[in-house]
Tab-separated table of C-alpha atoms in Angstrom:
chain	number	residue	atom	x	y	z
F	1	MET	CA	0.000	0.000	0.000
F	2	VAL	CA	1.251	3.468	-0.860
F	3	VAL	CA	0.636	6.144	1.763
F	4	THR	CA	-0.229	9.571	0.426
F	5	SER	CA	0.570	12.827	2.198
F	6	GLU	CA	-3.133	13.362	2.842
F	7	GLN	CA	-3.473	9.924	4.450
F	8	ALA	CA	-0.445	10.577	6.614
F	9	ARG	CA	-1.795	13.950	7.774
F	10	GLU	CA	-5.132	12.353	8.626
F	11	THR	CA	-3.903	9.212	10.367
F	12	LEU	CA	-0.637	10.272	11.965
F	13	PRO	CA	-2.273	12.484	14.634
F	14	VAL	CA	-4.695	9.680	15.536
F	15	SER	CA	-1.864	7.159	15.767
F	16	ILE	CA	0.321	9.413	17.907
F	17	ARG	CA	-2.583	10.198	20.250
F	18	ARG	CA	-3.343	6.481	20.544
F	19	GLU	CA	0.253	5.827	21.603
F	20	LEU	CA	0.214	8.766	24.015
F	21	ASP	CA	-2.935	7.334	25.628
F	22	ARG	CA	-1.321	3.891	25.823
F	23	LEU	CA	1.663	5.364	27.672
F	24	GLY	CA	-0.382	7.794	29.749
F	25	TRP	CA	1.667	10.673	28.325
F	26	SER	CA	0.708	14.178	27.321
F	27	ALA	CA	1.895	15.861	24.141
F	28	TYR	CA	4.065	18.015	26.412
F	29	LYS	CA	5.808	14.918	27.791
F	30	LEU	CA	6.374	13.592	24.261
F	31	SER	CA	7.879	16.938	23.323
F	32	LYS	CA	10.257	16.888	26.285
F	33	GLU	CA	11.221	13.220	25.890
F	34	SER	CA	11.774	13.429	22.119
F	35	GLY	CA	13.311	16.867	21.838
F	36	VAL	CA	10.670	17.835	19.270
F	37	SER	CA	9.460	21.372	19.888
F	38	GLN	CA	5.977	21.807	21.283
F	39	MET	CA	5.020	23.923	18.264
F	40	THR	CA	6.160	21.284	15.778
F	41	LEU	CA	4.398	18.538	17.694
F	42	SER	CA	1.234	20.646	17.931
F	43	ASN	CA	1.310	21.191	14.172
F	44	ILE	CA	1.739	17.450	13.571
F	45	LEU	CA	-1.126	16.602	15.932
F	46	SER	CA	-3.388	19.140	14.229
F	47	GLY	CA	-2.523	17.812	10.763
F	48	LYS	CA	-0.868	21.073	9.702
F	49	HIS	CA	2.602	19.556	9.387
F	50	GLU	CA	3.755	16.285	7.905
F	51	PRO	CA	7.087	15.340	9.465
F	52	LYS	CA	10.016	14.136	7.428
F	53	ALA	CA	11.186	10.565	7.969
F	54	ALA	CA	13.891	11.463	10.520
F	55	LEU	CA	11.440	13.375	12.713
F	56	LEU	CA	8.868	10.607	12.420
F	57	ARG	CA	11.561	8.106	13.457
F	58	THR	CA	12.378	10.235	16.520
F	59	ILE	CA	8.726	10.357	17.550
F	60	ALA	CA	8.218	6.629	16.963
F	61	ASP	CA	11.393	5.722	18.863
F	62	THR	CA	10.377	7.925	21.789
F	63	LEU	CA	6.957	6.273	21.873
F	64	GLY	CA	8.603	2.847	21.691
F	65	VAL	CA	6.942	1.827	18.427
F	66	GLY	CA	7.950	1.402	14.815
F	67	ILE	CA	7.076	3.940	12.171
F	68	ASP	CA	4.699	1.379	10.692
F	69	CYS	CA	2.563	1.695	13.842
F	70	LEU	CA	2.095	5.399	13.160
F	71	LEU	CA	1.281	5.236	9.443
F	72	PRO	CA	-1.510	3.294	7.705
F	73	THR	CA	0.788	0.764	6.070
F	74	SER	CA	-0.755	-2.417	7.396
F	75	ARG	CA	-4.190	-3.942	7.846
F	76	LYS	CA	-3.583	-4.171	11.580
F	77	ASN	CA	-2.890	-0.452	11.862
F	78	ARG	CA	-5.866	0.490	9.675
F	79	LYS	CA	-8.063	-1.697	11.908
F	80	ASN	CA	-6.705	0.000	15.034
F	81	LEU	CA	-7.225	3.450	13.513
F	82	ASN	CA	-10.824	2.592	12.633
F	83	ALA	CA	-11.447	1.452	16.207
F	84	VAL	CA	-10.176	4.786	17.556
F	85	ALA	CA	-12.068	6.984	15.086
């Protein structure tokens, strides 16, 4: 499956929020733990910014998941995203 920019902007915030809930973290804590600025993270979570691969890797690593868990690249992830929406 090919992920378009629009799909990434729509699903990435949902996926990140799902992982934040799983960890019991706030966006502020993710910002502090990852070194990603609060403004950048806010823009990602609002769908205004699509991070480049390196930034996405940083966020995924900080959350303790693979990038594939944050993007709709698998049936499992699409199923999880549908359950959250």
